[in-house]
Tab-separated table of N, CA, C and O in Angstrom:
chain	number	residue	atom	x	y	z
A	1	MET	N	-12.689	8.640	-3.345
A	1	MET	CA	-12.836	7.752	-2.265
A	1	MET	C	-14.270	7.484	-1.991
A	1	MET	O	-15.153	8.404	-2.151
A	2	SER	N	-14.756	6.336	-1.726
A	2	SER	CA	-16.213	6.076	-1.431
A	2	SER	C	-16.275	5.287	-0.124
A	2	SER	O	-15.388	4.522	0.334
A	3	LEU	N	-17.286	5.601	0.508
A	3	LEU	CA	-17.678	4.777	1.754
A	3	LEU	C	-18.688	3.686	1.428
A	3	LEU	O	-19.780	3.974	0.721
A	4	VAL	N	-18.408	2.434	1.776
A	4	VAL	CA	-19.259	1.325	1.353
A	4	VAL	C	-19.695	0.535	2.621
A	4	VAL	O	-18.795	0.357	3.456
A	5	ALA	N	-20.966	0.098	2.591
A	5	ALA	CA	-21.348	-0.853	3.630
A	5	ALA	C	-22.184	-1.868	2.967
A	5	ALA	O	-23.164	-1.497	2.273
A	6	MET	N	-21.808	-3.098	3.016
A	6	MET	CA	-22.470	-4.186	2.350
A	6	MET	C	-23.255	-5.121	3.266
A	6	MET	O	-22.614	-5.403	4.386
A	7	GLY	N	-24.299	-5.651	2.971
A	7	GLY	CA	-25.098	-6.582	3.826
A	7	GLY	C	-26.573	-6.438	3.522
A	7	GLY	O	-27.034	-5.402	3.190
A	8	ALA	N	-27.301	-7.475	3.899
A	8	ALA	CA	-28.695	-7.414	3.822
A	8	ALA	C	-29.282	-6.696	5.047
A	8	ALA	O	-28.634	-6.522	6.079
A	9	ASN	N	-30.550	-6.327	4.856
A	9	ASN	CA	-31.311	-5.651	6.081
A	9	ASN	C	-31.167	-6.531	7.307
A	9	ASN	O	-31.383	-7.718	7.262
A	10	GLY	N	-30.849	-5.870	8.420
A	10	GLY	CA	-30.756	-6.523	9.715
A	10	GLY	C	-29.432	-7.167	9.922
A	10	GLY	O	-29.168	-7.564	11.143
A	11	GLU	N	-28.562	-7.250	8.998
A	11	GLU	CA	-27.173	-7.834	9.266
A	11	GLU	C	-26.202	-6.752	9.778
A	11	GLU	O	-26.466	-5.545	9.420
A	12	THR	N	-25.307	-7.184	10.494
A	12	THR	CA	-24.315	-6.278	11.047
A	12	THR	C	-23.279	-6.062	9.829
A	12	THR	O	-22.851	-7.040	9.186
A	13	VAL	N	-22.971	-4.873	9.567
A	13	VAL	CA	-22.011	-4.473	8.447
A	13	VAL	C	-20.889	-3.710	9.094
A	13	VAL	O	-21.073	-2.974	10.020
A	14	THR	N	-19.837	-3.723	8.280
A	14	THR	CA	-18.629	-2.885	8.707
A	14	THR	C	-18.332	-1.994	7.466
A	14	THR	O	-18.040	-2.369	6.528
A	15	PRO	N	-18.604	-0.667	7.731
A	15	PRO	CA	-18.245	0.304	6.668
A	15	PRO	C	-16.764	0.391	6.401
A	15	PRO	O	-15.955	0.119	7.282
A	16	TYR	N	-16.501	0.598	5.222
A	16	TYR	CA	-15.000	0.641	4.825
A	16	TYR	C	-14.919	1.597	3.707
A	16	TYR	O	-15.920	1.988	3.014
A	17	THR	N	-13.696	2.129	3.462
A	17	THR	CA	-13.513	3.053	2.257
A	17	THR	C	-12.501	2.213	1.367
A	17	THR	O	-11.683	1.522	1.775
A	18	TYR	N	-12.535	2.638	0.024
A	18	TYR	CA	-11.630	2.295	-0.836
A	18	TYR	C	-11.195	3.423	-1.777
A	18	TYR	O	-11.887	4.448	-1.878
A	19	GLN	N	-10.061	3.247	-2.411
A	19	GLN	CA	-9.459	4.394	-3.118
A	19	GLN	C	-8.822	3.719	-4.356
A	19	GLN	O	-8.148	2.756	-4.278
A	20	ALA	N	-9.032	4.399	-5.503
A	20	ALA	CA	-8.396	3.820	-6.742
A	20	ALA	C	-7.332	4.908	-7.127
A	20	ALA	O	-7.521	6.128	-7.032
A	21	ASN	N	-6.075	4.307	-7.525
A	21	ASN	CA	-5.075	5.167	-7.868
A	21	ASN	C	-4.672	4.791	-9.243
A	21	ASN	O	-4.562	3.630	-9.550
A	22	HIS	N	-4.357	5.798	-10.078
A	22	HIS	CA	-3.834	5.600	-11.454
A	22	HIS	C	-2.485	6.075	-11.523
A	22	HIS	O	-2.240	7.306	-11.455
A	23	ILE	N	-1.519	5.283	-11.571
A	23	ILE	CA	-0.083	5.665	-11.555
A	23	ILE	C	0.517	5.248	-12.821
A	23	ILE	O	0.372	4.089	-13.269
A	24	THR	N	1.187	6.150	-13.427
A	24	THR	CA	1.974	5.881	-14.646
A	24	THR	C	3.468	6.303	-14.488
A	24	THR	O	3.874	6.899	-13.514
A	25	ALA	N	4.269	6.052	-15.470
A	25	ALA	CA	5.592	6.470	-15.412
A	25	ALA	C	5.758	7.971	-15.341
A	25	ALA	O	6.819	8.457	-14.938
A	26	ASP	N	4.749	8.700	-15.858
A	26	ASP	CA	4.819	10.173	-15.789
A	26	ASP	C	4.184	10.791	-14.514
A	26	ASP	O	4.107	12.000	-14.380
A	27	SER	N	3.713	9.857	-13.580
A	27	SER	CA	3.281	10.502	-12.283
A	27	SER	C	4.314	11.175	-11.429
A	27	SER	O	5.442	10.773	-11.603
A	28	PRO	N	3.922	12.365	-10.928
A	28	PRO	CA	5.051	13.089	-10.195
A	28	PRO	C	5.498	12.282	-8.959
A	28	PRO	O	4.806	11.465	-8.456
A	29	VAL	N	6.801	12.461	-8.689
A	29	VAL	CA	7.394	11.748	-7.512
A	29	VAL	C	7.473	12.804	-6.406
A	29	VAL	O	8.114	13.900	-6.569
A	30	THR	N	6.854	12.384	-5.294
A	30	THR	CA	6.906	13.304	-4.078
A	30	THR	C	7.422	12.483	-2.877
A	30	THR	O	6.735	11.451	-2.575
A	31	GLY	N	8.568	12.710	-2.315
A	31	GLY	CA	8.965	12.019	-1.188
A	31	GLY	C	9.673	10.689	-1.531
A	31	GLY	O	9.985	10.470	-2.769
A	32	LYS	N	9.884	9.895	-0.496
A	32	LYS	CA	10.653	8.564	-0.774
A	32	LYS	C	10.185	7.705	0.205
A	32	LYS	O	9.852	7.959	1.370
A	33	VAL	N	10.044	6.318	-0.151
A	33	VAL	CA	9.790	5.312	0.848
A	33	VAL	C	10.863	4.382	0.746
A	33	VAL	O	11.443	4.020	-0.345
A	34	THR	N	11.327	3.850	1.912
A	34	THR	CA	12.425	2.856	2.041
A	34	THR	C	11.816	1.708	2.806
A	34	THR	O	10.870	1.853	3.638
A	35	VAL	N	12.285	0.545	2.507
A	35	VAL	CA	11.961	-0.773	3.149
A	35	VAL	C	13.145	-1.439	3.772
A	35	VAL	O	14.188	-1.491	3.171
A	36	THR	N	13.092	-1.705	5.059
A	36	THR	CA	14.170	-2.465	5.573
A	36	THR	C	13.749	-3.741	6.287
A	36	THR	O	12.582	-3.824	6.774
A	37	PRO	N	14.492	-4.747	6.224
A	37	PRO	CA	15.821	-4.852	5.436
A	37	PRO	C	15.523	-4.805	3.985
A	37	PRO	O	14.441	-5.201	3.444
A	38	ASP	N	16.460	-4.226	3.175
A	38	ASP	CA	16.181	-4.099	1.721
A	38	ASP	C	16.271	-5.477	1.010
A	38	ASP	O	15.683	-5.679	-0.053
A	39	ARG	N	16.941	-6.449	1.633
A	39	ARG	CA	16.989	-7.774	1.083
A	39	ARG	C	16.759	-8.741	2.309
A	39	ARG	O	17.614	-8.942	3.239
A	40	ALA	N	15.609	-9.458	2.367
A	40	ALA	CA	15.258	-10.239	3.551
A	40	ALA	C	15.423	-11.647	3.086
A	40	ALA	O	14.969	-12.005	1.972
A	41	ARG	N	15.939	-12.504	4.037
A	41	ARG	CA	15.983	-14.018	3.818
A	41	ARG	C	14.555	-14.499	4.312
A	41	ARG	O	14.154	-14.140	5.325
A	42	VAL	N	13.811	-15.114	3.418
A	42	VAL	CA	12.486	-15.602	3.757
A	42	VAL	C	12.376	-17.045	3.427
A	42	VAL	O	13.150	-17.658	2.699
A	43	THR	N	11.405	-17.629	4.131
A	43	THR	CA	11.012	-19.032	3.873
A	43	THR	C	9.562	-18.983	3.484
A	43	THR	O	8.775	-18.440	4.207
A	44	PRO	N	9.257	-19.715	2.333
A	44	PRO	CA	7.864	-19.761	1.919
A	44	PRO	C	6.910	-20.155	3.052
A	44	PRO	O	7.277	-21.178	3.746
A	45	GLY	N	5.781	-19.451	3.228
A	45	GLY	CA	4.729	-19.816	4.156
A	45	GLY	C	5.121	-19.355	5.625
A	45	GLY	O	4.306	-19.564	6.525
A	46	VAL	N	6.251	-18.738	5.833
A	46	VAL	CA	6.559	-18.163	7.205
A	46	VAL	C	6.551	-16.670	7.054
A	46	VAL	O	7.194	-16.063	6.200
A	47	PRO	N	5.775	-16.039	7.933
A	47	PRO	CA	5.632	-14.563	7.924
A	47	PRO	C	7.100	-13.924	8.163
A	47	PRO	O	7.944	-14.430	8.846
A	48	THR	N	7.300	-12.757	7.491
A	48	THR	CA	8.524	-11.985	7.627
A	48	THR	C	8.254	-10.570	7.933
A	48	THR	O	7.349	-10.000	7.246
A	49	ASP	N	8.795	-9.937	8.927
A	49	ASP	CA	8.591	-8.506	9.232
A	49	ASP	C	9.499	-7.680	8.395
A	49	ASP	O	10.730	-7.885	8.254
A	50	LEU	N	8.840	-6.652	7.762
A	50	LEU	CA	9.528	-5.621	7.034
A	50	LEU	C	9.020	-4.240	7.556
A	50	LEU	O	7.947	-4.197	7.925
A	51	THR	N	9.850	-3.228	7.474
A	51	THR	CA	9.389	-1.905	7.861
A	51	THR	C	9.520	-0.955	6.714
A	51	THR	O	10.546	-0.864	6.143
A	52	ALA	N	8.431	-0.181	6.491
A	52	ALA	CA	8.408	0.770	5.577
A	52	ALA	C	8.486	2.153	6.188
A	52	ALA	O	7.741	2.396	7.134
A	53	ALA	N	9.384	3.094	5.675
A	53	ALA	CA	9.374	4.445	6.179
A	53	ALA	C	9.248	5.456	5.056
A	53	ALA	O	9.793	5.288	3.968
A	54	TRP	N	8.545	6.521	5.399
A	54	TRP	CA	8.266	7.516	4.369
A	54	TRP	C	9.057	8.864	4.810
A	54	TRP	O	9.270	9.063	5.991
A	55	SER	N	9.529	9.593	3.804
A	55	SER	CA	10.223	10.924	4.156
A	55	SER	C	9.837	11.881	2.936
A	55	SER	O	9.690	11.411	1.749
A	56	GLY	N	9.710	13.061	3.265
A	56	GLY	CA	9.587	14.046	2.181
A	56	GLY	C	8.139	14.188	1.553
A	56	GLY	O	7.927	14.696	0.562
A	57	VAL	N	7.168	13.596	2.325
A	57	VAL	CA	5.825	13.552	1.924
A	57	VAL	C	5.118	14.614	2.706
A	57	VAL	O	5.031	14.609	3.877
A	58	PRO	N	4.274	15.566	2.035
A	58	PRO	CA	3.537	16.602	2.648
A	58	PRO	C	2.545	15.944	3.599
A	58	PRO	O	1.847	14.892	3.187
A	59	ALA	N	2.348	16.443	4.760
A	59	ALA	CA	1.392	15.811	5.783
A	59	ALA	C	-0.090	15.882	5.294
A	59	ALA	O	-0.803	15.088	5.727
A	60	ASN	N	-0.381	16.714	4.410
A	60	ASN	CA	-1.736	16.918	3.980
A	60	ASN	C	-2.057	16.309	2.621
A	60	ASN	O	-3.084	16.607	2.005
A	61	ALA	N	-1.136	15.407	2.215
A	61	ALA	CA	-1.278	14.871	0.882
A	61	ALA	C	-1.387	13.263	1.042
A	61	ALA	O	-0.704	12.650	1.901
A	62	ARG	N	-2.139	12.586	0.174
A	62	ARG	CA	-2.079	11.137	0.084
A	62	ARG	C	-0.988	10.721	-0.867
A	62	ARG	O	-0.760	11.362	-1.923
A	63	SER	N	-0.373	9.672	-0.511
A	63	SER	CA	0.721	9.155	-1.335
A	63	SER	C	0.637	7.663	-1.447
A	63	SER	O	0.091	7.026	-0.590
A	64	GLY	N	1.278	7.108	-2.404
A	64	GLY	CA	1.252	5.686	-2.650
A	64	GLY	C	2.602	5.275	-3.037
A	64	GLY	O	3.414	6.027	-3.712
A	65	ALA	N	2.958	4.084	-2.823
A	65	ALA	CA	4.212	3.384	-3.235
A	65	ALA	C	3.969	1.985	-3.562
A	65	ALA	O	3.267	1.230	-2.859
A	66	TRP	N	4.594	1.552	-4.666
A	66	TRP	CA	4.506	0.072	-4.957
A	66	TRP	C	5.899	-0.586	-4.488
A	66	TRP	O	6.938	-0.209	-4.852
A	67	ILE	N	5.690	-1.595	-3.710
A	67	ILE	CA	6.950	-2.350	-3.227
A	67	ILE	C	6.875	-3.604	-3.990
A	67	ILE	O	5.841	-4.448	-3.777
A	68	GLU	N	7.842	-3.956	-4.887
A	68	GLU	CA	7.805	-5.180	-5.665
A	68	GLU	C	8.691	-6.159	-5.009
A	68	GLU	O	9.815	-5.951	-4.621
A	69	TYR	N	8.302	-7.458	-5.058
A	69	TYR	CA	9.049	-8.542	-4.585
A	69	TYR	C	9.708	-9.282	-5.736
A	69	TYR	O	9.563	-8.885	-6.939
A	70	GLY	N	10.700	-10.143	-5.429
A	70	GLY	CA	11.518	-10.814	-6.522
A	70	GLY	C	10.725	-11.572	-7.492
A	70	GLY	O	11.141	-11.755	-8.682
A	71	ASN	N	9.490	-12.001	-7.232
A	71	ASN	CA	8.700	-12.704	-8.099
A	71	ASN	C	7.755	-11.871	-8.926
A	71	ASN	O	6.878	-12.363	-9.541
A	72	GLU	N	7.981	-10.597	-8.912
A	72	GLU	CA	7.170	-9.491	-9.614
A	72	GLU	C	5.814	-9.251	-8.976
A	72	GLU	O	5.058	-8.489	-9.446
A	73	ALA	N	5.487	-9.983	-7.871
A	73	ALA	CA	4.350	-9.617	-7.144
A	73	ALA	C	4.659	-8.474	-6.178
A	73	ALA	O	5.764	-8.033	-6.180
A	74	GLY	N	3.675	-7.887	-5.603
A	74	GLY	CA	3.993	-6.640	-4.741
A	74	GLY	C	2.826	-6.228	-3.942
A	74	GLY	O	1.766	-6.813	-3.840
A	75	SER	N	3.131	-5.206	-3.226
A	75	SER	CA	2.095	-4.534	-2.346
A	75	SER	C	2.032	-3.112	-2.608
A	75	SER	O	3.058	-2.381	-2.802
A	76	PHE	N	0.826	-2.500	-2.649
A	76	PHE	CA	0.717	-1.037	-2.829
A	76	PHE	C	0.533	-0.494	-1.330
A	76	PHE	O	-0.445	-0.916	-0.736
A	77	LEU	N	1.391	0.447	-0.995
A	77	LEU	CA	1.310	1.082	0.362
A	77	LEU	C	0.594	2.415	0.197
A	77	LEU	O	1.022	3.125	-0.852
A	78	THR	N	-0.262	2.810	1.027
A	78	THR	CA	-0.754	4.156	1.004
A	78	THR	C	-0.535	4.914	2.308
A	78	THR	O	-0.436	4.368	3.329
A	79	LEU	N	-0.306	6.225	2.169
A	79	LEU	CA	-0.152	7.117	3.255
A	79	LEU	C	-1.252	8.064	3.088
A	79	LEU	O	-1.385	8.770	2.164
A	80	ASN	N	-2.258	8.111	4.092
A	80	ASN	CA	-3.358	8.891	3.979
A	80	ASN	C	-3.287	10.066	5.007
A	80	ASN	O	-3.110	9.977	6.145
């Protein structure tokens, strides 16, 4: 993890962190993430609320989950 602040001298900057994850089919599985509803009716261009819940993840460990959509796009969720 790295702390980054970008901007020229005298500019207001917002520090942020980023994290790189390398996940393969052989990565260990710890815990479970579920998304509800598991099948949502959506309209393109209209926001939809989904809820992700974690279980079985140690409180002192970072974890990640890939949530894939029907069009093979997705979101990577992290629990820090």
